Coordinates of N, CA and C in Angstrom, one line a residue:
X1 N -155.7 176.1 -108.7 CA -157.1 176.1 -108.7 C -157.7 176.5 -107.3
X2 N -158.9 177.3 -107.0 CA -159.2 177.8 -106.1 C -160.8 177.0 -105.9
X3 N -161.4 176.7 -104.8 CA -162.3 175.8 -104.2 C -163.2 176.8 -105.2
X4 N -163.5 177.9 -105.4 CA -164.7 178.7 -105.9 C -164.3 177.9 -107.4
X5 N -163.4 177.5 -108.4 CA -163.7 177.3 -109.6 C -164.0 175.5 -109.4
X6 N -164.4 175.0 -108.9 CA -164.8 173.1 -108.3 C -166.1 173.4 -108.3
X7 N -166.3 172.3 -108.2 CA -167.9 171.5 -107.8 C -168.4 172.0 -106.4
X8 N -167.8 172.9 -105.6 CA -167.9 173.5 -104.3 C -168.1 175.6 -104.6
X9 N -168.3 175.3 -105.5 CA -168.4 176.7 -106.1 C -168.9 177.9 -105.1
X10 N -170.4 177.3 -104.3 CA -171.4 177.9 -103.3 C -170.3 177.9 -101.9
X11 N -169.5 177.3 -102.0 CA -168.6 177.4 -100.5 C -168.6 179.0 -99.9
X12 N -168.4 179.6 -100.7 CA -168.2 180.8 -100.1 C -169.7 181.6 -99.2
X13 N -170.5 180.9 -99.9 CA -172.3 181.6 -99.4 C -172.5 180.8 -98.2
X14 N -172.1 179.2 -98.5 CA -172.3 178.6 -97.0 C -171.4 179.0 -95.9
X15 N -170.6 179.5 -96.2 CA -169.6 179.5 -95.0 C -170.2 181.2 -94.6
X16 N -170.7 181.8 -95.3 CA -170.7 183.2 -94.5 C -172.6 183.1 -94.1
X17 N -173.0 182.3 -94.8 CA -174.6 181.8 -94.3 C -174.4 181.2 -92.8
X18 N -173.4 180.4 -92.8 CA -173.4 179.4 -91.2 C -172.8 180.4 -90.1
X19 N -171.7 181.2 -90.7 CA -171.0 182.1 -89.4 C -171.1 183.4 -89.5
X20 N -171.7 184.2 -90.4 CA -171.6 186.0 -90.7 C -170.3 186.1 -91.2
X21 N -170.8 187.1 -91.6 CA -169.5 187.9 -92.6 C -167.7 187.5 -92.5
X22 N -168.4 187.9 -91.3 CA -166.2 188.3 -91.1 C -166.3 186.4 -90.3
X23 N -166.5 185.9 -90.0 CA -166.0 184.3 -89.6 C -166.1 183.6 -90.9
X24 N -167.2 184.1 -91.3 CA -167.6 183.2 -92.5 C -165.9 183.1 -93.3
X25 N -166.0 184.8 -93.6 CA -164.8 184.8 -94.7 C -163.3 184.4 -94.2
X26 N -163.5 184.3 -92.8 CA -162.1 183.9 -92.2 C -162.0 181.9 -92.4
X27 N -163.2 181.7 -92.6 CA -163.0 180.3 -92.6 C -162.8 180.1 -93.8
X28 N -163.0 180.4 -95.0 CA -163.0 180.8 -96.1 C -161.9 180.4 -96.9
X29 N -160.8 181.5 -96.4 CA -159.6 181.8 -96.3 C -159.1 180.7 -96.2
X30 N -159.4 180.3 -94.2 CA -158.3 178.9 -94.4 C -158.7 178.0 -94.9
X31 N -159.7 177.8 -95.5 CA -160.2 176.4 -96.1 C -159.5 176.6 -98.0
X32 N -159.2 177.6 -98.1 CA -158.4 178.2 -99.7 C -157.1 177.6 -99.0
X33 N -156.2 178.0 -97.9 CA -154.9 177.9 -97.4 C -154.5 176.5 -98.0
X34 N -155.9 175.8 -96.8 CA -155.8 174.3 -96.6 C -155.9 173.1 -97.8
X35 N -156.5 173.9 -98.6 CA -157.2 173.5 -100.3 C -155.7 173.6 -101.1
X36 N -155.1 174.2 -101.1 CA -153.8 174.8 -101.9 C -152.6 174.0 -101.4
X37 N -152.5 173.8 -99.8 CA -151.9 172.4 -99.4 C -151.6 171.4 -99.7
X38 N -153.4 170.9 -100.0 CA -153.5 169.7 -100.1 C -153.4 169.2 -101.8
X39 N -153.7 170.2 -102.3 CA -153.6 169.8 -103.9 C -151.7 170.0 -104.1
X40 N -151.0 170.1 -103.3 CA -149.1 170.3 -103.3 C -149.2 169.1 -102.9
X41 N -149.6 168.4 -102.0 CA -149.2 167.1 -101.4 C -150.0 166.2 -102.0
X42 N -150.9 166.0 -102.3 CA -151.8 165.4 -103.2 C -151.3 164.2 -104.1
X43 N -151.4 163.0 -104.0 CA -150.7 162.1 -105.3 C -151.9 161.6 -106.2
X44 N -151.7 162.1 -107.1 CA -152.5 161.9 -108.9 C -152.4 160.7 -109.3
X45 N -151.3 160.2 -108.9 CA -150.9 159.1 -109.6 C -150.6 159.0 -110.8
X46 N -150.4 160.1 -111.2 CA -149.9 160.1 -112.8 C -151.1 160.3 -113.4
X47 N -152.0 160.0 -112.9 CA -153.6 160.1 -113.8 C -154.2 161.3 -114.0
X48 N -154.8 161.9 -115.1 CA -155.2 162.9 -114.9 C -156.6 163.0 -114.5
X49 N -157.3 162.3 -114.0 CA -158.9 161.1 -113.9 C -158.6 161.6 -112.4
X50 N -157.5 161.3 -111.8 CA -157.4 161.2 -110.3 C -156.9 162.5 -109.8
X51 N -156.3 163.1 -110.6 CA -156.5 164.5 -110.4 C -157.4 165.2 -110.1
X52 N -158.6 165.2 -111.6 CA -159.6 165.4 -111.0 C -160.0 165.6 -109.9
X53 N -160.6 164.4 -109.4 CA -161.5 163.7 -108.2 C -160.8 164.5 -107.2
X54 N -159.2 164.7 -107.2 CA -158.8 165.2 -106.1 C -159.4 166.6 -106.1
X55 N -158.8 167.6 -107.2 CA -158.9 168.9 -107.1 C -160.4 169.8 -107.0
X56 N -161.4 168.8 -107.7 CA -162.7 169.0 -108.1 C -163.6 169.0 -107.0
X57 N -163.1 167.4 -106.3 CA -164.4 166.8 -105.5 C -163.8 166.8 -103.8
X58 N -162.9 166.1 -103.9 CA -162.6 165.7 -103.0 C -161.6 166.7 -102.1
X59 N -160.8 167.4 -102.3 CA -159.9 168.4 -102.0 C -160.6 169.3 -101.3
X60 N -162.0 170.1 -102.2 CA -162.6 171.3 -101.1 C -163.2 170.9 -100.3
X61 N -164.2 169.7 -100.5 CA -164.5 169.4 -98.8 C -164.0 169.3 -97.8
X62 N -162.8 168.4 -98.2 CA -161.7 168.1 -97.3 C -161.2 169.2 -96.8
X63 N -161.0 170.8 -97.3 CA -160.1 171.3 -96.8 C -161.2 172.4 -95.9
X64 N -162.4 172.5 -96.4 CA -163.7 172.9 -95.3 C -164.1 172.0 -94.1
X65 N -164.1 170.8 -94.3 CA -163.9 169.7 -93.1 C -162.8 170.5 -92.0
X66 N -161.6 170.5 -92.5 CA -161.0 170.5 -92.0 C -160.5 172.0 -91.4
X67 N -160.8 173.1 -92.1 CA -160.8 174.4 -91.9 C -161.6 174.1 -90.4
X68 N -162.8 174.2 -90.7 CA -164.1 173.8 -89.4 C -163.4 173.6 -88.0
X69 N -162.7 172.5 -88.5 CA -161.9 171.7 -86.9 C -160.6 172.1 -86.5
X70 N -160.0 173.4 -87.0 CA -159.4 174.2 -87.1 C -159.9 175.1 -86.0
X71 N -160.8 175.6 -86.6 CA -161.5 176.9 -86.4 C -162.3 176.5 -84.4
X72 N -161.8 175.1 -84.1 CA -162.7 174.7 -82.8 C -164.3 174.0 -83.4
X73 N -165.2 174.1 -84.4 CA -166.0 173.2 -84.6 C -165.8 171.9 -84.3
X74 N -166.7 171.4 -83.1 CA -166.7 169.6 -82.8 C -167.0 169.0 -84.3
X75 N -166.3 167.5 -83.8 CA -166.6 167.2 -85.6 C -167.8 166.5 -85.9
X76 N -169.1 166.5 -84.8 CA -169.8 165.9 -85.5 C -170.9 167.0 -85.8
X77 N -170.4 168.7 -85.7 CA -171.0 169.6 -85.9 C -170.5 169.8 -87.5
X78 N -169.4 169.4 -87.6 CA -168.0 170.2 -88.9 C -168.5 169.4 -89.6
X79 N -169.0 167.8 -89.2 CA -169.4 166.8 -90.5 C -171.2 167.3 -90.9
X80 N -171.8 167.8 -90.2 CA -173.3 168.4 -90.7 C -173.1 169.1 -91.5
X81 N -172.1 170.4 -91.4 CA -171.8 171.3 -92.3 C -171.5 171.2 -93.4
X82 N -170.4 170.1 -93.5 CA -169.7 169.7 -94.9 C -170.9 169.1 -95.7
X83 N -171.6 168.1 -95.0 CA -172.6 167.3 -95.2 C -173.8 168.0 -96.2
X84 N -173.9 169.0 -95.3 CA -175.2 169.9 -96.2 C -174.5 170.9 -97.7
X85 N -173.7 170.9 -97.9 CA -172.6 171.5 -98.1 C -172.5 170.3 -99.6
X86 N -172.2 169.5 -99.4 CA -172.1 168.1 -100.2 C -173.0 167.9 -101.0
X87 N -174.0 167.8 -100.3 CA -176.0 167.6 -100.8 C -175.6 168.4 -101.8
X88 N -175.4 169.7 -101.8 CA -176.0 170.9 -102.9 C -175.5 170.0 -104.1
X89 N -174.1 169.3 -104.2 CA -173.4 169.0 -105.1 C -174.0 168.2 -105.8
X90 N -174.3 167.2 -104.9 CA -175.2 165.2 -105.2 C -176.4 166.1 -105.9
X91 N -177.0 167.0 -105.5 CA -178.8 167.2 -106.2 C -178.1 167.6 -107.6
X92 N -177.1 168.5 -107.6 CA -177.0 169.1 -108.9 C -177.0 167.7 -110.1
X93 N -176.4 166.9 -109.3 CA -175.3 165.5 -110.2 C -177.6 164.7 -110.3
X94 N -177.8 164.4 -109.4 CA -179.2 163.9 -109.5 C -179.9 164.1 -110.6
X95 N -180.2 165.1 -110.6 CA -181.1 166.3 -111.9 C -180.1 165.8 -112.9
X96 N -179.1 165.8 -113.2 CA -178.2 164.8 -114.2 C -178.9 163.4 -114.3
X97 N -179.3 162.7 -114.0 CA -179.3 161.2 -113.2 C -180.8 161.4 -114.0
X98 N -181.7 162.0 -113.2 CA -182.7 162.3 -113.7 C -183.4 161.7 -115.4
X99 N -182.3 163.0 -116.0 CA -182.4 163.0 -117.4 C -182.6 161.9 -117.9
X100 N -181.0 161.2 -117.5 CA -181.0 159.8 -118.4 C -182.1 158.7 -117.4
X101 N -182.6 158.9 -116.6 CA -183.8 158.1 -116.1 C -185.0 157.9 -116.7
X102 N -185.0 159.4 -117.1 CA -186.2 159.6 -118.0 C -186.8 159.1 -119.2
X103 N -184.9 158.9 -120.2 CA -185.5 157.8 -121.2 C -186.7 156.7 -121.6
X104 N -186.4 156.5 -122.8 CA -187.2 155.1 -122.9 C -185.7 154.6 -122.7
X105 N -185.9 152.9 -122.8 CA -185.3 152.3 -122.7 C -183.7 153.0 -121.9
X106 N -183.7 153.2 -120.5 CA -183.0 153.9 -119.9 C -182.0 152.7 -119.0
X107 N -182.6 151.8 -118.7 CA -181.7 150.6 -118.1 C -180.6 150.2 -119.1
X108 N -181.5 150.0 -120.7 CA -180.4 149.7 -121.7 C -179.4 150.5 -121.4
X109 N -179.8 151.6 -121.9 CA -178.5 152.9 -122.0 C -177.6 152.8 -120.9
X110 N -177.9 152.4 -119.9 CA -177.1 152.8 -118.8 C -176.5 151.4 -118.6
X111 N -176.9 150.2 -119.0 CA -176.1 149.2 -119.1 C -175.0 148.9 -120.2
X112 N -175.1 149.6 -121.3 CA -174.4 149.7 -122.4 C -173.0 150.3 -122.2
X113 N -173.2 151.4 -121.0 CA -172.3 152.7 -121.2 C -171.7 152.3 -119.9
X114 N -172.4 151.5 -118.8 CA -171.5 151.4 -117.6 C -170.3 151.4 -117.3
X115 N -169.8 150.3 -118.4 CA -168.4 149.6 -118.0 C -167.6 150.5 -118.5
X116 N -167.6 151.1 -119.6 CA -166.8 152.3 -120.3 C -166.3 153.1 -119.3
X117 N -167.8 154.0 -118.6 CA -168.1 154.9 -118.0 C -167.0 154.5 -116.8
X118 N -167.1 153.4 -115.7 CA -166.0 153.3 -114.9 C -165.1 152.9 -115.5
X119 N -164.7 152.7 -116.4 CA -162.7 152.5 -117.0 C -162.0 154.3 -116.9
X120 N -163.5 154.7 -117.4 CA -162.7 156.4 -118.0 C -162.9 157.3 -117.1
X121 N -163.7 156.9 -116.4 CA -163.6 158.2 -114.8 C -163.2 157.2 -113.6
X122 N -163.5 156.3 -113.3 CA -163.1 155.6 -111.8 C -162.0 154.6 -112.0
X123 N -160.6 154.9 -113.0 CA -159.5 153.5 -112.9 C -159.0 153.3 -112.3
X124 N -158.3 152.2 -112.8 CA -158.0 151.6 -111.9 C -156.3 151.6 -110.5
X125 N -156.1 153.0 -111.1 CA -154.8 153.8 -110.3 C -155.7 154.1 -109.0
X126 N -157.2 154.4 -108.9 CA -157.8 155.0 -107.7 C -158.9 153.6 -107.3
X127 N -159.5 152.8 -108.1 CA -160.1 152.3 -108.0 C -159.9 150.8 -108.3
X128 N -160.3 149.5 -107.4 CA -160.5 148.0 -107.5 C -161.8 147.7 -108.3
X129 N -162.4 147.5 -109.5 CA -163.5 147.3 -109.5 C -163.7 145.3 -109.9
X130 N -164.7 145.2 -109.0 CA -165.2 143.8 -109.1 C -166.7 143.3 -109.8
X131 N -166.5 143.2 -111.4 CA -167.8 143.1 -112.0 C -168.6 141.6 -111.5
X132 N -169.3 141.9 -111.2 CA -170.3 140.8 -110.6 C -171.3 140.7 -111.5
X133 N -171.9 141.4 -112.0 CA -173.4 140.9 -112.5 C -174.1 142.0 -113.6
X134 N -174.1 141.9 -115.0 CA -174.2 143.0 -115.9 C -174.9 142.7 -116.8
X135 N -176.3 142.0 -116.6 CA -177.3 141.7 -117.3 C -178.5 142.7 -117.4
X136 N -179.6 142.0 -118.1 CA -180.7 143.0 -118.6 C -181.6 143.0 -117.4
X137 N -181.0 141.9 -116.0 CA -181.7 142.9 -115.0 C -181.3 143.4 -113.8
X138 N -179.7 143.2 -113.4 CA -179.1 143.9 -112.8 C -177.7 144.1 -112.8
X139 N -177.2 145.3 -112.8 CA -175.4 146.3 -112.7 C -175.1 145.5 -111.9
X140 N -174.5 145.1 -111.0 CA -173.7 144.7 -109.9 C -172.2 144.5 -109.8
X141 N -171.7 145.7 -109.1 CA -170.2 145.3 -109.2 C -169.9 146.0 -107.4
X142 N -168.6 145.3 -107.7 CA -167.6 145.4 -105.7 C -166.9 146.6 -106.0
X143 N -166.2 147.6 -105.0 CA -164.9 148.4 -105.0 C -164.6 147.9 -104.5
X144 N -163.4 147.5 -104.5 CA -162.1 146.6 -103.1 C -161.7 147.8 -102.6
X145 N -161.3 148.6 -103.5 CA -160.6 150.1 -103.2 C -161.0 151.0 -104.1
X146 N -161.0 152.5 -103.4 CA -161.6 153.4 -103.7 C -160.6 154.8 -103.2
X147 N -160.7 155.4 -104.0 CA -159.9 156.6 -103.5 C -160.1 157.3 -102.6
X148 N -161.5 157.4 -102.5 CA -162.0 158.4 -101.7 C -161.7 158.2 -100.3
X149 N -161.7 156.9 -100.2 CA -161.7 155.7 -98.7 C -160.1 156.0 -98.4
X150 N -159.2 155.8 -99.6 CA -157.8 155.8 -99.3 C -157.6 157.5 -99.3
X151 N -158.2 157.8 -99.8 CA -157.5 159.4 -99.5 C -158.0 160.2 -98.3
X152 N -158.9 160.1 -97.5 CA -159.5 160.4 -96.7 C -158.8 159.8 -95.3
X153 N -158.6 158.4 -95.4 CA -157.6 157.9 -94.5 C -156.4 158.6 -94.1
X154 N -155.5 159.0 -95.4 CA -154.3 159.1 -95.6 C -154.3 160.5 -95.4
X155 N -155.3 161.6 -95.3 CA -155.0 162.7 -94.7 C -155.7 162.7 -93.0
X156 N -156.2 161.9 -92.2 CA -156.4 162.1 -91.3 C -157.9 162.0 -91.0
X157 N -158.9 162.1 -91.7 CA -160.6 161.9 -91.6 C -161.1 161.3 -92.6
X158 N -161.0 159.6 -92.0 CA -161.8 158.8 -92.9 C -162.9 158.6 -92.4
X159 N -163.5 159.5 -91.1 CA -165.1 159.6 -91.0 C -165.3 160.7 -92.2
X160 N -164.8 161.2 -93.0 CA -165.4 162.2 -93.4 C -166.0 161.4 -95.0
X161 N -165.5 160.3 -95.1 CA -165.7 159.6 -96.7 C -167.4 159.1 -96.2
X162 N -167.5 158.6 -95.8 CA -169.2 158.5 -95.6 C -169.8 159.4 -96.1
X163 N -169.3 160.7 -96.3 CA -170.7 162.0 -96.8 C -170.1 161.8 -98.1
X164 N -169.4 161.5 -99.0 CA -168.9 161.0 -100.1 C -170.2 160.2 -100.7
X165 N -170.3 159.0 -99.6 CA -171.1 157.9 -100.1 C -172.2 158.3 -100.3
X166 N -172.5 159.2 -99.0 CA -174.0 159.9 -99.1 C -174.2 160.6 -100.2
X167 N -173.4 161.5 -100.5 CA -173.6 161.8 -102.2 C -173.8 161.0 -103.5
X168 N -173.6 159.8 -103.4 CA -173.8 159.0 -104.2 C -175.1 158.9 -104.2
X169 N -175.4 158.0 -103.1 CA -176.8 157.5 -102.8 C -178.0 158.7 -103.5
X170 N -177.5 159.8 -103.2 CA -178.6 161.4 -104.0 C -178.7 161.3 -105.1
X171 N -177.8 161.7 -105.4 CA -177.0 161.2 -107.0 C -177.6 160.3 -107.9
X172 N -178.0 158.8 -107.0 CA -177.9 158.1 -107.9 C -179.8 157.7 -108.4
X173 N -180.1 157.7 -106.6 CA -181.6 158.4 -106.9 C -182.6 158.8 -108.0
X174 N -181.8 159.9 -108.6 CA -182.7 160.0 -109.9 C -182.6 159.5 -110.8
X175 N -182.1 158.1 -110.7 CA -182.4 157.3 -111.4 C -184.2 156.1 -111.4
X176 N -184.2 156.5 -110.5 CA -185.6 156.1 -109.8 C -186.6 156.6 -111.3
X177 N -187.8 156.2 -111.0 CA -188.0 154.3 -110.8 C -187.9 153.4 -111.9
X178 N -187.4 154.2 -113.0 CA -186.9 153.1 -114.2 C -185.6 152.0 -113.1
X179 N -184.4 152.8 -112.8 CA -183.5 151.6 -112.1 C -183.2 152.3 -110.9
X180 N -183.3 151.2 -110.1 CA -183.6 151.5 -108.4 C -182.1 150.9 -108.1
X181 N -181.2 152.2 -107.4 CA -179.9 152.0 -106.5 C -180.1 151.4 -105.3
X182 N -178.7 150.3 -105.4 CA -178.9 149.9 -103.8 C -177.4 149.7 -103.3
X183 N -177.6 149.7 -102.3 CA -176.0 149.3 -101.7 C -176.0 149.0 -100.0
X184 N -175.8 148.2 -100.0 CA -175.3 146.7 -98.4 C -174.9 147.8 -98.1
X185 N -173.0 148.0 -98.3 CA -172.3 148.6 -97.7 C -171.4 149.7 -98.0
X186 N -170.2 149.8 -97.4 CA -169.2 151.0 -98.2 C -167.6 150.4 -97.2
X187 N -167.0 151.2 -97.9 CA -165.3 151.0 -97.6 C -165.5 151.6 -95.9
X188 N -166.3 152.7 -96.1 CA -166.3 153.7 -95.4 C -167.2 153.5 -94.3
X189 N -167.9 152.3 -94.2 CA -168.6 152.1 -92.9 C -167.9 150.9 -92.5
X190 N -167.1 150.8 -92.5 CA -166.6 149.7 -92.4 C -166.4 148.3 -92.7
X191 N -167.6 148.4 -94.2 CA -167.7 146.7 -94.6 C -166.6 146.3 -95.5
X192 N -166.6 145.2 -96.2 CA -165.1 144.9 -96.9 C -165.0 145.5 -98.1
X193 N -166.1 146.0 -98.7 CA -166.0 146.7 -100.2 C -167.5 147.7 -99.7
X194 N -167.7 148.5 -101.1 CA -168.7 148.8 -101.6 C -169.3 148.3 -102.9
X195 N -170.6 147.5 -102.2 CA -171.8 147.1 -102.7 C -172.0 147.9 -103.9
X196 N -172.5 148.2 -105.0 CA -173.2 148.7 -105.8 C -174.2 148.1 -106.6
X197 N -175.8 148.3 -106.9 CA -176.7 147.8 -107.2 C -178.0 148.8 -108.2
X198 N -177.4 147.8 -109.5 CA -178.4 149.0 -110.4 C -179.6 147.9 -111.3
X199 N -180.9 148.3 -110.6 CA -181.7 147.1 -110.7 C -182.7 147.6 -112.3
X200 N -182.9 146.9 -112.7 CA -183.8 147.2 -113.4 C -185.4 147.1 -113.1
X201 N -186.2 148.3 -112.9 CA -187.3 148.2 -112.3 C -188.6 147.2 -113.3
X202 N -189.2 146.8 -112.5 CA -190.3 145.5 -113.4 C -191.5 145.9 -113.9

């Protein structure tokens, strides 16, 4: 799989948008090199869920992150990049978010489908989940562990899982103002889990 067929599809416009043509495409390149790497070394876990997440989401950023710092980009220039880079992805996922916000009765729906919805995309080979609180007026559950947090570590830039999170937080947004997202903290700023909070608005 090549970063152009992922959720990173525009990588190629940003990278020759930020540097012109010929850098652009040279970072390009190694961020394909570095992408093709990391999906050889990569552990799945046997899951094809976590595959995913790797090859889809998590792998082309990572290997643009890291192309960047490669290439001499400081990293708190290489994390803007990625960052703005990211956003495109979270708005597309939002405008998703959106839709089912829009419903009538849209708290139901989304409380009905939650628990399913993390068994069959976030299990538990990548993820700890801690259900806390799954009433008619608020979602609430912990990650102990999260992939993104462990895989990020385990290649060398767990500053870089924060723009992860930040994608969430966009993301989850358009769920506004039927149910209003919240979250304390994250793996990734250093608190003991990530918080998640899906309120039903009054």
């Amino acid at each position: 799989m090549q970063t152009s067929n992922t959720a990173l599809f525009f990588l190629e416009d940003d990278c020759i948008r930020a540097f012109g043509q010929e850098t652009g495409c040279t970072l390009l390149q190694q961020a394909e090199e570095l992408y093709q790497d990391l999906c050889q070394h990569g552990n799945d876990r046997g899951n094809h869920v976590i595959e995913e997440h790797l090859q889809s989401r998590l792998f082309p950023l990572m290997s643009y992150y890291k192309a960047l710092l490669k290439h001499g980009i400081q990293e708190d220039q290489a994390l803007l990049l990625v960052r703005e880079t990211a956003h495109k992805a979270a708005i597309d996922k939002k405008a998703e978010m959106q839709k089912l916000g829009s419903l009538p009765f849209a708290y139901l729906i989304f409380r009905m489908g939650v628990k399913r919805h993390m068994k069959n995309h976030f299990p538990p080979e990548g993820w700890q989940t801690e259900w806390v609180r799954c009433n008619c007026q608020e979602i609430h559950f912990n990650l102990h562990r999260c992939l993104y947090w462990d895989v990020t570590k385990q290649f060398g830039c767990p500053e870089l899982c924060c723009v992860f999170c930040e994608s969430d937080d966009i993301s989850f947004s358009g769920l506004a103002p039927k149910i209003n997202f919240l979250r304390n903290g994250t793996l990734g700023s250093g608190s003991d889990c990530c918080d998640l909070h899906f309120i039903k608005a009054q």
